[in-house]
Short mmCIF file of C-alpha atoms in Angstrom, two decimals:
data_model
loop_
_atom_site.label_atom_id
_atom_site.label_comp_id
_atom_site.label_asym_id
_atom_site.label_seq_id
_atom_site.Cartn_x
_atom_site.Cartn_y
_atom_site.Cartn_z
CA MET A 38 -31.91 5.50 109.10
CA VAL A 39 -31.14 2.44 111.32
CA PHE A 40 -33.21 -0.73 111.67
CA ARG A 41 -32.84 -2.17 114.92
CA PHE A 42 -33.11 -6.12 115.11
CA ARG A 43 -36.07 -7.24 116.97
CA CYS A 44 -35.53 -10.68 118.58
CA LEU A 45 -38.04 -13.50 119.39
CA SER A 46 -37.31 -13.00 122.87
CA ALA A 47 -35.16 -11.03 125.46
CA LEU A 48 -32.88 -13.58 126.21
CA LEU A 49 -32.11 -14.60 122.94
CA CYS A 50 -31.25 -11.12 121.96
CA SER A 51 -28.88 -10.72 124.48
CA LEU A 52 -26.80 -13.82 123.87
CA VAL A 53 -26.90 -14.19 119.94
CA PHE A 54 -27.95 -12.49 116.83
CA LEU A 55 -29.51 -15.33 114.56
CA PHE A 56 -31.18 -13.44 111.81
CA PRO A 57 -34.08 -15.23 109.83
CA VAL A 58 -32.93 -15.95 106.30
CA ILE A 59 -33.91 -13.84 103.34
CA THR A 60 -33.15 -15.43 99.92
CA ALA A 61 -33.66 -14.62 96.56
CA ALA A 62 -37.19 -15.71 95.44
CA GLN A 63 -37.55 -17.83 92.19
CA ILE A 64 -38.21 -14.94 89.79
CA LEU A 65 -35.29 -13.96 87.50
CA GLU A 66 -34.81 -10.22 87.19
CA LYS A 67 -34.09 -10.79 83.72
CA TYR A 68 -33.71 -13.64 81.10
CA PRO A 69 -30.60 -15.59 81.08
CA TYR A 70 -27.97 -14.82 78.42
CA GLY A 71 -28.95 -16.23 75.28
CA GLN A 72 -32.67 -17.07 75.94
CA GLY A 73 -35.51 -15.37 74.28
CA PHE A 74 -38.64 -14.58 75.78
CA TYR A 75 -40.88 -14.36 72.59
CA ASP A 76 -41.52 -17.05 70.04
CA GLY A 77 -39.76 -16.05 66.61
CA GLY A 78 -37.89 -13.70 68.58
CA LEU A 79 -37.70 -9.64 68.71
CA ASN A 80 -38.40 -9.30 64.76
CA ARG A 81 -41.52 -11.40 65.34
CA LEU A 82 -42.66 -9.44 68.44
CA ASN A 83 -42.37 -6.24 66.76
CA GLU A 84 -44.05 -7.40 63.73
CA GLU A 85 -46.91 -8.66 65.97
CA LEU A 86 -46.84 -5.26 67.81
CA LYS A 87 -47.85 -3.39 64.40
CA GLU A 88 -50.16 -6.10 63.57
CA ILE A 89 -52.27 -5.69 66.53
CA ALA A 90 -51.95 -1.84 66.42
CA ARG A 91 -53.80 -1.61 62.90
CA ALA A 92 -56.01 -4.44 64.09
CA GLN A 93 -57.06 -2.30 67.16
CA SER A 94 -57.20 0.77 65.25
CA LEU A 95 -54.58 2.51 67.31
CA LYS A 96 -53.48 5.69 67.01
CA PRO A 97 -49.91 7.38 66.89
CA CYS A 98 -48.80 9.40 69.88
CA ALA A 99 -48.77 13.04 69.29
CA GLU A 100 -45.06 13.40 70.96
CA THR A 101 -43.00 11.39 68.38
CA GLY A 102 -40.10 10.97 71.28
CA GLU A 103 -42.40 8.81 73.62
CA ARG A 104 -41.51 5.29 74.64
CA TYR A 105 -42.42 3.03 77.52
CA PRO A 106 -40.48 0.01 79.14
CA MET A 107 -43.12 -2.55 79.69
CA ALA A 108 -42.22 -4.98 82.08
CA VAL A 109 -44.11 -8.52 82.10
CA LEU A 110 -43.68 -11.28 84.15
CA VAL A 111 -43.65 -14.66 82.15
CA ASN A 112 -44.83 -17.85 84.39
CA PRO A 113 -43.32 -21.23 83.69
CA ASP A 114 -46.25 -22.24 81.59
CA GLY A 115 -45.77 -19.31 79.43
CA ARG A 116 -48.65 -17.08 80.48
CA ALA A 117 -47.80 -13.61 81.34
CA ARG A 118 -49.12 -10.73 83.32
CA PHE A 119 -48.25 -6.99 83.13
CA ILE A 120 -46.55 -5.96 86.06
CA LYS A 121 -47.85 -2.83 87.75
CA ASP A 122 -45.57 -0.05 87.57
CA PHE A 123 -45.31 2.47 90.23
CA ASP A 124 -42.92 5.19 88.66
CA THR A 125 -45.70 7.49 88.08
CA LEU A 126 -43.38 10.07 86.86
CA ASN A 127 -42.22 8.30 83.96
CA ILE A 128 -45.77 7.21 83.05
CA GLN A 129 -46.70 10.86 83.07
CA ARG A 130 -44.02 11.89 80.64
CA ASN A 131 -44.87 8.95 78.41
CA LYS A 132 -48.62 8.75 79.26
CA CYS A 133 -49.49 7.64 75.61
CA ALA A 134 -46.99 5.02 75.15
CA TYR A 135 -48.12 3.68 78.39
CA GLU A 136 -51.58 3.36 77.46
CA MET A 137 -50.60 1.78 74.49
CA SER A 138 -48.76 -1.03 76.10
CA ARG A 139 -51.52 -1.79 78.06
CA LYS A 140 -53.92 -2.17 74.83
CA LEU A 141 -51.39 -4.07 72.98
CA PHE A 142 -50.21 -6.74 75.87
CA PRO A 143 -53.50 -8.71 76.10
CA HIS A 144 -53.14 -9.93 72.19
CA LEU A 145 -49.46 -10.91 72.88
CA LYS A 146 -49.46 -14.71 73.08
CA GLY A 147 -45.94 -15.93 72.18
CA TRP A 148 -44.34 -15.81 75.50
CA ARG A 149 -41.70 -18.17 76.27
CA ALA A 150 -40.66 -19.06 79.77
CA ALA A 151 -36.96 -18.75 81.17
CA THR A 152 -35.29 -21.91 82.06
CA VAL A 153 -32.91 -22.79 84.65
CA ASP A 154 -31.17 -25.97 84.74
CA GLY A 155 -33.55 -27.48 82.13
CA LYS A 156 -36.60 -26.21 84.18
CA PRO A 157 -38.89 -23.23 83.38
CA VAL A 158 -39.03 -20.61 85.89
CA LYS A 159 -40.46 -17.01 86.48
CA ALA A 160 -38.77 -14.43 84.80
CA VAL A 161 -39.08 -10.52 83.85
CA ALA A 162 -39.07 -9.77 80.48
CA MET A 163 -38.55 -5.97 79.37
CA VAL A 164 -40.46 -4.60 75.91
CA ASN A 165 -39.64 -1.02 74.60
CA ILE A 166 -42.95 0.44 73.44
CA VAL A 167 -41.93 2.88 71.03
CA PRO A 168 -45.11 4.30 69.17
CA ASN A 169 -43.07 6.00 66.66
CA VAL A 170 -41.46 2.86 65.23
CA ILE A 171 -44.75 0.66 65.69
CA PHE A 172 -46.69 3.09 63.15
CA SER A 173 -43.81 3.62 60.98
CA GLU A 174 -44.08 2.22 57.51
CA THR A 175 -40.38 2.83 56.45
CA ARG A 176 -38.50 2.64 59.61
CA LYS A 177 -36.52 -0.65 60.05
CA VAL A 178 -37.23 -2.09 63.47
CA THR A 179 -34.01 -3.25 65.17
CA PRO A 180 -33.57 -4.56 68.72
CA ASP A 181 -32.80 -1.89 71.25
CA ILE A 182 -29.46 -1.97 73.36
CA ILE A 183 -30.52 -1.73 76.55
CA ILE A 184 -28.09 -1.73 79.38
CA GLU A 185 -29.01 -1.87 83.17
CA PRO A 186 -27.71 0.13 85.88
CA ASN A 187 -24.52 -0.89 87.44
CA TYR A 188 -23.81 -0.38 91.04
CA LYS A 189 -19.67 0.50 91.22
CA LYS A 190 -19.20 -2.29 94.12
CA GLY A 191 -20.97 -4.72 91.91
CA ASN A 192 -24.93 -5.40 91.96
CA GLY A 193 -24.51 -8.38 94.06
CA ASN A 194 -22.84 -6.19 96.55
CA PHE A 195 -26.06 -3.70 96.47
CA HIS A 196 -28.31 -6.62 96.63
CA SER A 197 -26.55 -8.28 99.47
CA GLN A 198 -27.10 -4.77 101.24
CA VAL A 199 -30.77 -4.87 100.70
CA LYS A 200 -30.92 -8.42 102.11
CA HIS A 201 -29.12 -7.36 105.12
CA ILE A 202 -31.62 -4.46 105.59
CA LEU A 203 -34.66 -6.74 105.23
CA GLU A 204 -32.79 -9.42 107.54
CA SER A 205 -32.28 -7.12 110.25
CA SER A 206 -35.92 -5.57 110.71
CA LEU A 207 -37.70 -8.98 110.47
CA ALA A 208 -39.77 -9.90 113.91
CA TYR A 209 -41.21 -13.22 113.02
CA ASN A 210 -39.36 -16.54 112.05
CA VAL A 211 -41.70 -17.56 109.31
CA ASP A 212 -41.48 -19.78 105.87
CA ARG A 213 -41.75 -18.30 102.46
CA ARG A 214 -42.82 -14.87 103.32
CA LYS A 215 -42.06 -12.80 99.99
CA VAL A 216 -41.44 -9.25 99.07
CA GLU A 217 -40.98 -7.43 95.94
CA LEU A 218 -38.75 -4.26 95.63
CA ALA A 219 -38.62 -1.68 92.50
CA VAL A 220 -35.49 0.76 92.77
CA VAL A 221 -35.65 3.58 90.46
CA ILE A 222 -32.28 4.64 89.20
CA SER A 223 -32.21 8.08 87.76
CA PRO A 224 -30.34 9.03 84.51
CA ASP A 225 -27.75 10.88 86.38
CA GLY A 226 -26.80 7.47 88.81
CA LYS A 227 -28.70 8.00 91.79
CA ILE A 228 -31.30 6.10 93.51
CA ASP A 229 -34.52 8.18 92.75
CA ASP A 230 -37.30 5.87 94.30
CA VAL A 231 -37.80 2.86 96.22
CA GLN A 232 -41.20 1.04 96.15
CA ILE A 233 -42.18 -2.00 98.25
CA ARG A 234 -44.58 -4.27 96.34
CA ASN A 235 -46.50 -6.92 97.32
CA THR A 236 -45.15 -7.49 100.77
CA GLN A 237 -46.10 -10.06 102.92
CA LEU A 238 -43.64 -8.83 105.87
CA SER A 239 -46.38 -7.36 107.84
CA GLU A 240 -44.04 -6.05 110.70
CA ILE A 241 -41.97 -3.77 108.48
CA ASN A 242 -42.86 -0.13 108.12
CA ASN A 243 -42.62 0.56 103.89
CA ASN A 244 -41.62 4.04 104.33
CA LYS A 245 -38.79 3.26 106.65
CA LEU A 246 -37.57 0.34 104.70
CA ALA A 247 -37.62 2.52 101.45
CA ALA A 248 -35.71 5.18 103.23
CA ALA A 249 -33.13 2.64 104.50
CA ILE A 250 -32.51 1.19 101.03
CA LYS A 251 -32.55 4.62 99.42
CA SER A 252 -29.62 5.78 101.81
CA ILE A 253 -27.32 2.89 100.71
CA LYS A 254 -24.04 4.72 99.66
CA GLY A 255 -22.31 4.20 96.46
CA VAL A 256 -21.95 5.24 92.78
CA TRP A 257 -24.24 4.20 90.04
CA ARG A 258 -23.69 3.84 86.49
CA PRO A 259 -27.13 4.58 85.04
CA GLY A 260 -29.21 2.48 82.96
CA SER A 261 -29.21 3.34 79.38
CA VAL A 262 -31.16 2.46 76.01
CA ASN A 263 -28.94 2.71 72.58
CA GLY A 264 -26.61 4.82 74.64
CA ILE A 265 -28.77 7.45 76.04
CA PRO A 266 -29.27 7.55 79.82
CA VAL A 267 -32.86 6.70 80.99
CA ARG A 268 -34.66 6.11 84.60
CA TYR A 269 -34.48 2.49 84.94
CA THR A 270 -36.41 0.26 87.49
CA LEU A 271 -34.41 -2.53 88.98
CA LEU A 272 -36.83 -5.32 90.06
CA MET A 273 -35.60 -7.38 93.23
CA ASN A 274 -37.51 -10.23 94.64
CA PHE A 275 -37.08 -11.68 98.13
CA GLN A 276 -38.42 -14.75 100.13
CA GLN A 277 -37.89 -15.74 103.71
CA ASP A 278 -36.69 -18.94 104.91
CA PHE A 279 -37.52 -20.40 108.15
CA ASN A 280 -34.32 -20.26 110.31
CA PHE A 281 -33.74 -23.73 112.01
CA ASP A 282 -30.96 -22.56 114.16
CA MET A 283 -32.95 -19.56 115.64
CA GLU A 284 -35.72 -22.14 116.09
CA ARG A 285 -33.62 -24.57 118.09
CA GLU A 286 -31.88 -21.82 120.20
CA SER A 287 -35.01 -20.31 121.10
CA GLU A 288 -36.52 -23.58 121.90
CA HIS A 289 -33.25 -24.16 124.25
CA ARG A 290 -33.25 -21.28 125.82
CA SER A 291 -36.95 -21.65 127.03
CA MET A 292 -36.46 -25.24 128.51
CA PRO A 293 -36.78 -25.61 132.23
CA ASP A 294 -33.06 -25.84 134.32
CA TYR A 295 -33.63 -29.11 136.22
CA ARG A 296 -30.16 -29.01 137.52
CA GLY A 297 -29.86 -29.41 141.31
CA PHE A 298 -33.13 -31.65 141.61
#
């Protein structure tokens, strides 16, 4: 699938290709190295999960192998919201754990904002909800070793390819429009699904955009939890920045030519 660049004017299209600029929005896809997302660390978080489950009279899942990776957006003020998950296949496979995560989340109050250069920023925290551990009286809770998928050419290279697809399909030079993408990598290292979320890019066809991203060539090392390959959702946030060069070029081309008077 190839996106054609739609220019702001026919004259501009015939002379130059100046794209509106897409930048990474100020939402970190994961916490910076060494920063924790919960007061008291993972041990305290897991203790609270057990306490909340007892207080809310929750029941263990029938399938002991169920687990659900709960994605949470933590704001600079420490408030958090549950990130809607569109991976219906994984939800169906782990329905009990998913429903439990929705019941546990409102009672978790110890979220800690990520910081960049000393300033709090929005960031995504991932919490693995494992009912078999939450309801175990003897099993010691240890942090999961979670490794995200890795694109062979580098995740930055994949990010750049997605950015180029977005830029080349924009029709309007507008500031601060945002789009959130969820790229699902399968356990065998393939792009299983691409979901377009919370988009403000009205001119873009979501199905065509998803197909273009899904067609990006390359090899992935799948994500894993404790060494076991899993379906993993990579969250990507982009923001369109106003392109002053494009605007000046457009205005210059539209000015009347007074030569010869």
